Short mmCIF file of C-alpha atoms in Angstrom, two decimals:
data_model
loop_
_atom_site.label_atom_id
_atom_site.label_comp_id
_atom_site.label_asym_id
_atom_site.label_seq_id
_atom_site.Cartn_x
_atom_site.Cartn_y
_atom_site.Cartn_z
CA UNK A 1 56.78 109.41 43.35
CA UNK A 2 53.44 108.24 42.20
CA UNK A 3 53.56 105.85 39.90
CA UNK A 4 55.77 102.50 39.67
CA UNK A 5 55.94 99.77 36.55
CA UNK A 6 56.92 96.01 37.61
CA UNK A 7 58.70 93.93 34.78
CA UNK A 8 57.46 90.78 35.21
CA UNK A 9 54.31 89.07 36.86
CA UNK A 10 56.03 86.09 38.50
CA UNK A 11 56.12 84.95 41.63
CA UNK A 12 58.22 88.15 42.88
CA UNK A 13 57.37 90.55 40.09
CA UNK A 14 53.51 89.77 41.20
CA UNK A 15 54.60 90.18 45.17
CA UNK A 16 56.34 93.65 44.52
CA UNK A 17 53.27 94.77 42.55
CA UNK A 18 50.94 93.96 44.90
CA UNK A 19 52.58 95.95 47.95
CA UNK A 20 53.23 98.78 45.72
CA UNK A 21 49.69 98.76 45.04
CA UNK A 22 48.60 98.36 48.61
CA UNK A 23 50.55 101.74 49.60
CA UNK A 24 48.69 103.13 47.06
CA UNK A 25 51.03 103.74 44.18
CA UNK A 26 49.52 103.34 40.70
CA UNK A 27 51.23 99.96 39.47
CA UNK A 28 51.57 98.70 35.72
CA UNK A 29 52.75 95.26 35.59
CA UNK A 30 54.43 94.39 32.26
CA UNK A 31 54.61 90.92 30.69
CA UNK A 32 55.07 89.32 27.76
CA UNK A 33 51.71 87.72 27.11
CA UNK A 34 48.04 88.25 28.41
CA UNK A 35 47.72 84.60 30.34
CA UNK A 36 51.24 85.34 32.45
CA UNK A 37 49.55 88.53 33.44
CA UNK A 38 46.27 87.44 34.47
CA UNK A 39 47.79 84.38 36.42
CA UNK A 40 49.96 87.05 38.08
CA UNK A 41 46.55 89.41 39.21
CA UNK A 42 44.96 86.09 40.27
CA UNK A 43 47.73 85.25 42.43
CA UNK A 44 47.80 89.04 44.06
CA UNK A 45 44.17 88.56 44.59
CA UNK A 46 44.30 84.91 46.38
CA UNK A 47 47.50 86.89 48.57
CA UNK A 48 45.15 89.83 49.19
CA UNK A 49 42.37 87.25 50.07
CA UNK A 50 44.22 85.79 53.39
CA UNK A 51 45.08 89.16 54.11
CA UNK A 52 41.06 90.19 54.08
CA UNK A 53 40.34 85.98 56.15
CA UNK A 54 42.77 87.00 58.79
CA UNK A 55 41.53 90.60 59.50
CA UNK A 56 44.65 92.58 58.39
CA UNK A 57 43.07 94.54 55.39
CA UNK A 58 39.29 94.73 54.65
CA UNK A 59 37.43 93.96 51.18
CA UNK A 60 37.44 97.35 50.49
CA UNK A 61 40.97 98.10 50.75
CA UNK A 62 41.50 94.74 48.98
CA UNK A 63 39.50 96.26 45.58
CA UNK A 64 41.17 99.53 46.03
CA UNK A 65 44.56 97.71 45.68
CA UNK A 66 43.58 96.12 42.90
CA UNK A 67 41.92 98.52 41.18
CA UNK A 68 45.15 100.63 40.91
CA UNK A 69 46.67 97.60 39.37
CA UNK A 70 47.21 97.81 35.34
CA UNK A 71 48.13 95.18 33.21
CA UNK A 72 50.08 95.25 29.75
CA UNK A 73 52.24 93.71 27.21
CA UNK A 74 53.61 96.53 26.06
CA UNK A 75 56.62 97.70 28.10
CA UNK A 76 56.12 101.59 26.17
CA UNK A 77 52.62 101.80 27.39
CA UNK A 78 53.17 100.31 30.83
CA UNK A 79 56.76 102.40 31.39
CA UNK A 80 56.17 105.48 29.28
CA UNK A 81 55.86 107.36 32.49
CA UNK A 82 57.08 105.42 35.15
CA UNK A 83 58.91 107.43 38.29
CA UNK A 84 59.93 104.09 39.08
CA UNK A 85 60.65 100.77 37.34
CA UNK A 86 60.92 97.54 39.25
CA UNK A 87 62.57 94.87 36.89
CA UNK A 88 61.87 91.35 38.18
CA UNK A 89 62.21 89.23 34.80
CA UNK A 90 64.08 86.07 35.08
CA UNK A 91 67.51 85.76 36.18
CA UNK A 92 69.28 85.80 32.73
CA UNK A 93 71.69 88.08 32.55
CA UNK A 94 70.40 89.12 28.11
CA UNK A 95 67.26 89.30 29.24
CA UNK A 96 67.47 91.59 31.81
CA UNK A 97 70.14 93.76 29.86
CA UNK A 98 67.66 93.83 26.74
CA UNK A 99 64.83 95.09 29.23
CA UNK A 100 67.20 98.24 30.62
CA UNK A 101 67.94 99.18 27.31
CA UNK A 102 64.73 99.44 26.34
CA UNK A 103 63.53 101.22 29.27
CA UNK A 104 66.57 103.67 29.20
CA UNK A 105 64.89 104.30 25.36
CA UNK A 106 60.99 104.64 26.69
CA UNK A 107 60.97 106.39 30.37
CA UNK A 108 61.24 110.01 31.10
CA UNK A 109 64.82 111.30 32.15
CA UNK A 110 63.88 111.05 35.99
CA UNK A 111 62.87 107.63 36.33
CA UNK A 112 64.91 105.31 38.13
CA UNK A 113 65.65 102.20 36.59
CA UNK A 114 65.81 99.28 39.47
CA UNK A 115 66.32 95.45 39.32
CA UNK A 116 65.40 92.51 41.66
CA UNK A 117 67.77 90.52 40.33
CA UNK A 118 69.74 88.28 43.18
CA UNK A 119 73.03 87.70 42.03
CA UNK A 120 73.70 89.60 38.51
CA UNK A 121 75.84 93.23 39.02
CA UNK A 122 73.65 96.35 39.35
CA UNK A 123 76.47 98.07 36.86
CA UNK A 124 76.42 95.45 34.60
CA UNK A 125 72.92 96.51 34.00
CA UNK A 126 73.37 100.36 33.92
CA UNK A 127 76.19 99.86 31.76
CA UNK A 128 73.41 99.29 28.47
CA UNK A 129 71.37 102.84 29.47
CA UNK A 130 72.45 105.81 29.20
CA UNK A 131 71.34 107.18 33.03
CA UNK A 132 74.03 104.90 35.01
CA UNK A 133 73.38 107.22 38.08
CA UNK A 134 70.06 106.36 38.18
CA UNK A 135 70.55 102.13 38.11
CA UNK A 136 70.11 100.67 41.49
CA UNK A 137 68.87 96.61 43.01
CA UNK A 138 65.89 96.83 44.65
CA UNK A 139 66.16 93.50 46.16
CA UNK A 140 62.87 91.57 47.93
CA UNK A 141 62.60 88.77 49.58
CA UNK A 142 59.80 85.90 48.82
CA UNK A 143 57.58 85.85 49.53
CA UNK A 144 57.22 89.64 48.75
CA UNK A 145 53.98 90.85 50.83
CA UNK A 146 55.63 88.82 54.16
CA UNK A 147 58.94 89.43 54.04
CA UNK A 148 60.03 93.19 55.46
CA UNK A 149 63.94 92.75 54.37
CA UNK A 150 64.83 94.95 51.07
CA UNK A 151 68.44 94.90 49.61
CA UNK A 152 69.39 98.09 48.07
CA UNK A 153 72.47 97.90 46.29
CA UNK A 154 74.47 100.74 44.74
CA UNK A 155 76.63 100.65 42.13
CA UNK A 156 79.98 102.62 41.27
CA UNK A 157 78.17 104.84 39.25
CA UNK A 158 74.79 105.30 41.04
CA UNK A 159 73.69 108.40 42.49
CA UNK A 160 72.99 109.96 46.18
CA UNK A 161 70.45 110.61 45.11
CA UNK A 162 69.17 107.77 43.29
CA UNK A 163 69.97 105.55 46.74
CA UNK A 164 68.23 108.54 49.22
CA UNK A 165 64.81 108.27 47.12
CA UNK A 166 64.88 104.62 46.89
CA UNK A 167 65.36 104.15 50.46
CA UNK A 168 62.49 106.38 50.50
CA UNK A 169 60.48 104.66 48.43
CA UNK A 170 60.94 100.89 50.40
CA UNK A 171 60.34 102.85 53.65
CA UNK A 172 56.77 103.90 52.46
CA UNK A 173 56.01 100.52 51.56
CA UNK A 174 56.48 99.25 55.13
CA UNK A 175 59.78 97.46 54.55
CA UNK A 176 63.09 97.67 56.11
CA UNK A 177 66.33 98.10 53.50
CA UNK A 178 70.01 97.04 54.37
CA UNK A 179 71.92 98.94 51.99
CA UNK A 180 74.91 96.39 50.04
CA UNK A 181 77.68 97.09 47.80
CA UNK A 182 77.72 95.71 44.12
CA UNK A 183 78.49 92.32 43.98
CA UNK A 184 77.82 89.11 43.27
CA UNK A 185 74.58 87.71 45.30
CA UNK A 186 74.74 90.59 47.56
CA UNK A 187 74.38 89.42 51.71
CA UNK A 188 70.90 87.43 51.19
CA UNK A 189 71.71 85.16 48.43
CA UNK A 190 75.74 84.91 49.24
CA UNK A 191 74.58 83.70 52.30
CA UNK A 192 71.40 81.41 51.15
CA UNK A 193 72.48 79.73 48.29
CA UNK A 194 75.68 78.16 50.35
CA UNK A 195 73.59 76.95 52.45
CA UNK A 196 70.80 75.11 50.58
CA UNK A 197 74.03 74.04 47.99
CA UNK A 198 75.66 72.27 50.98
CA UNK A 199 72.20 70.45 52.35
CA UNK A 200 72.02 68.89 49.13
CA UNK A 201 75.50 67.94 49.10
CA UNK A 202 75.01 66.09 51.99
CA UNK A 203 71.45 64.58 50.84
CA UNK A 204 74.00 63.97 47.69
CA UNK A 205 76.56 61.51 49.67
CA UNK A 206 74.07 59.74 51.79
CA UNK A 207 74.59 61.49 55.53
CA UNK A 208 70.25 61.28 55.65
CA UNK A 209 67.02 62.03 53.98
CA UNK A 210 65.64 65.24 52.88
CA UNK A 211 63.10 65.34 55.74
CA UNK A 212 65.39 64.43 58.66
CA UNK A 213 67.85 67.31 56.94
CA UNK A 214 65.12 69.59 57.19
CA UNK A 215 63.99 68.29 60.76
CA UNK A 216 67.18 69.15 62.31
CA UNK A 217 67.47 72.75 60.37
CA UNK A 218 63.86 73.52 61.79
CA UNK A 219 64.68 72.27 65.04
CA UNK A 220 68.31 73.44 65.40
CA UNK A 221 68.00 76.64 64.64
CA UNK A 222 64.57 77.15 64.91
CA UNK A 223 64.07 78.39 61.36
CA UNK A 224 60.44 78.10 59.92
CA UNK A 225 61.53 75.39 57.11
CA UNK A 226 64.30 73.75 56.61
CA UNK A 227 66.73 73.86 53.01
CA UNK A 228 64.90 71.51 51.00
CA UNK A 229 61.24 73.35 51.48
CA UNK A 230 63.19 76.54 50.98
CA UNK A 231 64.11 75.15 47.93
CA UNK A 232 61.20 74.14 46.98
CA UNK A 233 59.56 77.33 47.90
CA UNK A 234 62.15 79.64 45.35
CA UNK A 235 62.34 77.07 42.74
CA UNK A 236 64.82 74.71 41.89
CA UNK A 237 65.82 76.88 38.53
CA UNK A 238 65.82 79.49 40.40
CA UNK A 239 68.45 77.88 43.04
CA UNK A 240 70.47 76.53 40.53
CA UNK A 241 70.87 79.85 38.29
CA UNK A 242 71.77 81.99 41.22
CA UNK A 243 74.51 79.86 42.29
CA UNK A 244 75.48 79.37 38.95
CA UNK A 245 75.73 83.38 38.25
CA UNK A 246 77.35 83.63 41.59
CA UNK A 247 79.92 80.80 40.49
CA UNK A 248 80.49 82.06 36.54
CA UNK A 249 81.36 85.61 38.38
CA UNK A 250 83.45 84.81 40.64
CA UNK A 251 84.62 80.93 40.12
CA UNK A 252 84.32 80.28 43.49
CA UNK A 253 83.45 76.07 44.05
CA UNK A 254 81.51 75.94 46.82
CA UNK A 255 78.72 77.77 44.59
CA UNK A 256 78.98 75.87 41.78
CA UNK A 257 75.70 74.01 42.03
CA UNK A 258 75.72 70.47 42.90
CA UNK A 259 74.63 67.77 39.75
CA UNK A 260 71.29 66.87 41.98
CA UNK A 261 70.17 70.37 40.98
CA UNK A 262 70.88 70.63 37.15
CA UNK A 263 69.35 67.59 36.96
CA UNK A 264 66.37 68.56 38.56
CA UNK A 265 66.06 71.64 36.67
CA UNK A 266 66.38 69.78 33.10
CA UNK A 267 63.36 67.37 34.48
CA UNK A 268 61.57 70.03 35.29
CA UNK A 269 61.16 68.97 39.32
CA UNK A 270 61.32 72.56 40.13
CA UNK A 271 59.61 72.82 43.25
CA UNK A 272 56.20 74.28 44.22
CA UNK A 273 55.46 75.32 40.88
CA UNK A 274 55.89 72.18 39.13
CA UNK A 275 54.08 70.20 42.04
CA UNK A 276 57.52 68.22 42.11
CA UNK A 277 60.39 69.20 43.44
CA UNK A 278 62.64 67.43 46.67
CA UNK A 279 58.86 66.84 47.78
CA UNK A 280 55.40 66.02 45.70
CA UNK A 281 52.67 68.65 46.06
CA UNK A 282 50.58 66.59 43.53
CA UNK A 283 47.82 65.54 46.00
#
């Protein structure tokens, strides 16, 4: 394997780039205009940059990662020949379908097709290509270039194969894999979004503040931040559309998200990004 296409140049779809970059794999990142995509390099750059401040990678090997970085709106040019293809568009379950049919049109008959989705079935998106065997998750955890935990999730239909060389694959770029069934939110996310649901359940019916919440979290179980900062971190969309894909598939309650979160989402307090979220990041 030699060459890997990202879909997406996002928060994670940047992160995944950027590592598969720095274990020198030639990496196209695919967007859908020019300004996503140069935000996206700019943010692998500034994550590169701390890595060159605090001694762990020099300025050479920071240009040589980014100088096997490629940029494109066009998902034929960028995925045309692709051994791998990392999907990491939003978590909408058309979107990402439309994108694996179209790859399953434009890459060669070995390349594996993977997702990062969090929640949505790895068959549901094999089902629209014609290679089901070789559909898997590739699953990361944010942020990408920190975190060593990968989810790889196989499908009914996916290969030995396919699941041996993707192991492979997350091995050579230093992170660890946990291998998961299909299904909805896989470990990471079944486990995550409960949790940050039910703190703001309780911020919901008065029990304390976001910051004491998050006090006793950090404190408790000695966790680096507590839900709401976590929150904050992912993105409140983000939050609220994995528990809502988690609930819509399988109708369980406790992940329907609470009101606190739609709201927030339709305001557009959505955490980090929007420099308003449970806390203000404005100054």
């Amino acid at each position: 394997m030699k060459k890997v296409c990202v879909i997406g140049a996002g928060v994670m779809g940047s992160g995944i780039a950027q590592v598969c970059a720095q274990s020198g794999y030639e990496t196209n990142v695919i967007d859908i205009s020019d300004d996503i995509l140069k935000r996206g390099l700019e943010n692998i750059k500034k994550s590169l940059s701390k890595f060159v401040e605090k001694g762990k990678i020099t300025k050479e090997m920071m240009d040589e990662t980014v100088g096997r970085i490629k940029l494109s709106t066009s998902r034929e040019e960028g995925a045309k020949d692709a051994d791998l293809v990392i999907e990491a568009a939003s978590e909408i379950i058309d979107i990402k379908k439309d994108i694996f049919s179209d790859l399953d049109k434009i890459c060669p008959e070995h390349t594996i097709l993977a997702s990062n989705t969090s929640t949505i079935p790895i068959s549901l998106l094999g089902s629209v290509t014609r290679r089901q065997d070789k559909v898997i998750g590739i699953h990361f955890m944010n942020p990408v270039p920190l975190m060593r935990g990968v989810e790889v999730i196989k499908s009914l239909v996916t290969s030995e194969d396919t699941l041996n060389i993707s192991l492979k694959f997350v091995n050579s770029i230093g992170k660890e894999s946990v291998v998961v069934k299909d299904s909805p939110g896989f470990i990471s996310n079944r486990i995550m979004t409960i949790f940050v649901n039910e703190a703001v359940k309780l911020y919901e019916a008065g029990l304390s503040t976001i910051e004491d919440i998050d006090k006793m979290v950090r404190l408790s179980f000695n966790w680096p931040m507590g839900p709401f900062q976590l929150i904050d971190l992912i993105g409140v969309d983000i939050v609220h559309d994995m528990l809502e894909s988690i609930y819509q598939e399988t109708g369980w309650e406790r992940y329907k998200p609470t009101p606190l979160l739609k709201r927030m989402k339709e305001v557009g307090w959505l955490g980090r990004k929007s420099n308003k979220g449970f806390y203000d990041y404005s100054e």
